[in-house]
Amino acid sequence: MPSGSKPTVALLAAPEVSPSVLFGLYDVLASVGVIWPDLTAGEPGEPALDVFIVGRTGESFRCSHG
C-alpha cells in the first residue's frame, strides 16, 4: 500500500444480510479516525478508511430482512 493511502474496506451486500447490520457496520468503519479527534479536540478528524458497500453485480440490491 502506498504511503498516505487509506485502506479500503468493502462490505458485501448479500441478499441474506440484515440492513441494520450492514449499515451499522458501515457507520462504525466510516467513523474510524473521525470521532476521537472530535471528542478530544472538538474538531473532526480525517477518515482513516475508505469504506464501500458492494454487491455481486453492479445492479441495485435489496436486503431480504426488513
PDB file of C-alpha atoms in Angstrom:
ATOM      1  CA  MET A   1       0.000   0.000   0.000  1.00  0.00           C
ATOM      2  CA  PRO A   2       1.497   3.378  -0.988  1.00  0.00           C
ATOM      3  CA  SER A   3       2.364   5.784   1.799  1.00  0.00           C
ATOM      4  CA  GLY A   4      -0.503   8.117   2.650  1.00  0.00           C
ATOM      5  CA  SER A   5      -3.219   5.986   1.085  1.00  0.00           C
ATOM      6  CA  LYS A   6      -6.092   4.731   3.202  1.00  0.00           C
ATOM      7  CA  PRO A   7      -7.004   1.058   3.439  1.00  0.00           C
ATOM      8  CA  THR A   8     -10.148   0.156   1.530  1.00  0.00           C
ATOM      9  CA  VAL A   9     -12.882  -1.901   3.192  1.00  0.00           C
ATOM     10  CA  ALA A  10     -15.616  -3.405   1.008  1.00  0.00           C
ATOM     11  CA  LEU A  11     -18.758  -4.700   2.725  1.00  0.00           C
ATOM     12  CA  LEU A  12     -20.624  -7.284   0.664  1.00  0.00           C
ATOM     13  CA  ALA A  13     -24.353  -6.620   0.350  1.00  0.00           C
ATOM     14  CA  ALA A  14     -25.643 -10.187   0.148  1.00  0.00           C
ATOM     15  CA  PRO A  15     -29.402 -10.762  -0.145  1.00  0.00           C
ATOM     16  CA  GLU A  16     -29.419 -12.504   3.243  1.00  0.00           C
ATOM     17  CA  VAL A  17     -27.870  -9.595   5.149  1.00  0.00           C
ATOM     18  CA  SER A  18     -29.829  -7.587   7.669  1.00  0.00           C
ATOM     19  CA  PRO A  19     -29.895  -3.880   6.705  1.00  0.00           C
ATOM     20  CA  SER A  20     -29.182  -2.816  10.287  1.00  0.00           C
ATOM     21  CA  VAL A  21     -26.053  -4.972  10.408  1.00  0.00           C
ATOM     22  CA  LEU A  22     -24.788  -3.824   7.007  1.00  0.00           C
ATOM     23  CA  PHE A  23     -25.337  -0.113   7.533  1.00  0.00           C
ATOM     24  CA  GLY A  24     -24.380  -0.250  11.220  1.00  0.00           C
ATOM     25  CA  LEU A  25     -21.034  -1.792  10.318  1.00  0.00           C
ATOM     26  CA  TYR A  26     -20.616   0.801   7.565  1.00  0.00           C
ATOM     27  CA  ASP A  27     -21.237   3.630  10.060  1.00  0.00           C
ATOM     28  CA  VAL A  28     -18.746   2.207  12.567  1.00  0.00           C
ATOM     29  CA  LEU A  29     -15.989   1.684   9.997  1.00  0.00           C
ATOM     30  CA  ALA A  30     -16.584   5.044   8.293  1.00  0.00           C
ATOM     31  CA  SER A  31     -16.169   6.816  11.647  1.00  0.00           C
ATOM     32  CA  VAL A  32     -12.660   5.412  12.260  1.00  0.00           C
ATOM     33  CA  GLY A  33     -10.306   8.370  12.591  1.00  0.00           C
ATOM     34  CA  VAL A  34     -13.138  10.927  12.717  1.00  0.00           C
ATOM     35  CA  ILE A  35     -14.791  10.550  16.120  1.00  0.00           C
ATOM     36  CA  TRP A  36     -11.854  10.516  18.565  1.00  0.00           C
ATOM     37  CA  PRO A  37     -10.378  13.896  17.498  1.00  0.00           C
ATOM     38  CA  ASP A  38     -13.877  15.379  17.600  1.00  0.00           C
ATOM     39  CA  LEU A  39     -14.407  14.097  21.155  1.00  0.00           C
ATOM     40  CA  THR A  40     -10.991  15.169  22.448  1.00  0.00           C
ATOM     41  CA  ALA A  41     -10.206  18.351  20.491  1.00  0.00           C
ATOM     42  CA  GLY A  42     -13.588  19.479  19.224  1.00  0.00           C
ATOM     43  CA  GLU A  43     -12.523  19.114  15.589  1.00  0.00           C
ATOM     44  CA  PRO A  44     -13.462  16.116  13.442  1.00  0.00           C
ATOM     45  CA  GLY A  45     -10.540  14.125  12.116  1.00  0.00           C
ATOM     46  CA  GLU A  46      -9.986  12.625   8.709  1.00  0.00           C
ATOM     47  CA  PRO A  47     -11.482   9.215   7.918  1.00  0.00           C
ATOM     48  CA  ALA A  48      -8.824   6.508   8.241  1.00  0.00           C
ATOM     49  CA  LEU A  49     -10.616   4.032   5.943  1.00  0.00           C
ATOM     50  CA  ASP A  50     -12.315   4.134   2.559  1.00  0.00           C
ATOM     51  CA  VAL A  51     -15.484   2.123   3.178  1.00  0.00           C
ATOM     52  CA  PHE A  52     -17.776   0.907   0.401  1.00  0.00           C
ATOM     53  CA  ILE A  53     -20.852  -1.286   0.185  1.00  0.00           C
ATOM     54  CA  VAL A  54     -20.569  -3.570  -2.815  1.00  0.00           C
ATOM     55  CA  GLY A  55     -22.741  -6.187  -4.446  1.00  0.00           C
ATOM     56  CA  ARG A  56     -22.018  -9.215  -6.566  1.00  0.00           C
ATOM     57  CA  THR A  57     -23.147  -7.296  -9.636  1.00  0.00           C
ATOM     58  CA  GLY A  58     -23.324  -3.599 -10.434  1.00  0.00           C
ATOM     59  CA  GLU A  59     -27.107  -3.634 -10.003  1.00  0.00           C
ATOM     60  CA  SER A  60     -29.057  -2.234  -7.070  1.00  0.00           C
ATOM     61  CA  PHE A  61     -29.611  -4.672  -4.236  1.00  0.00           C
ATOM     62  CA  ARG A  62     -32.411  -5.394  -1.810  1.00  0.00           C
ATOM     63  CA  CYS A  63     -31.885  -6.747   1.666  1.00  0.00           C
ATOM     64  CA  SER A  64     -34.298  -9.564   2.461  1.00  0.00           C
ATOM     65  CA  HIS A  65     -34.636  -8.735   6.182  1.00  0.00           C
ATOM     66  CA  GLY A  66     -36.644  -5.582   6.711  1.00  0.00           C
TER      67      GLY A  66
END
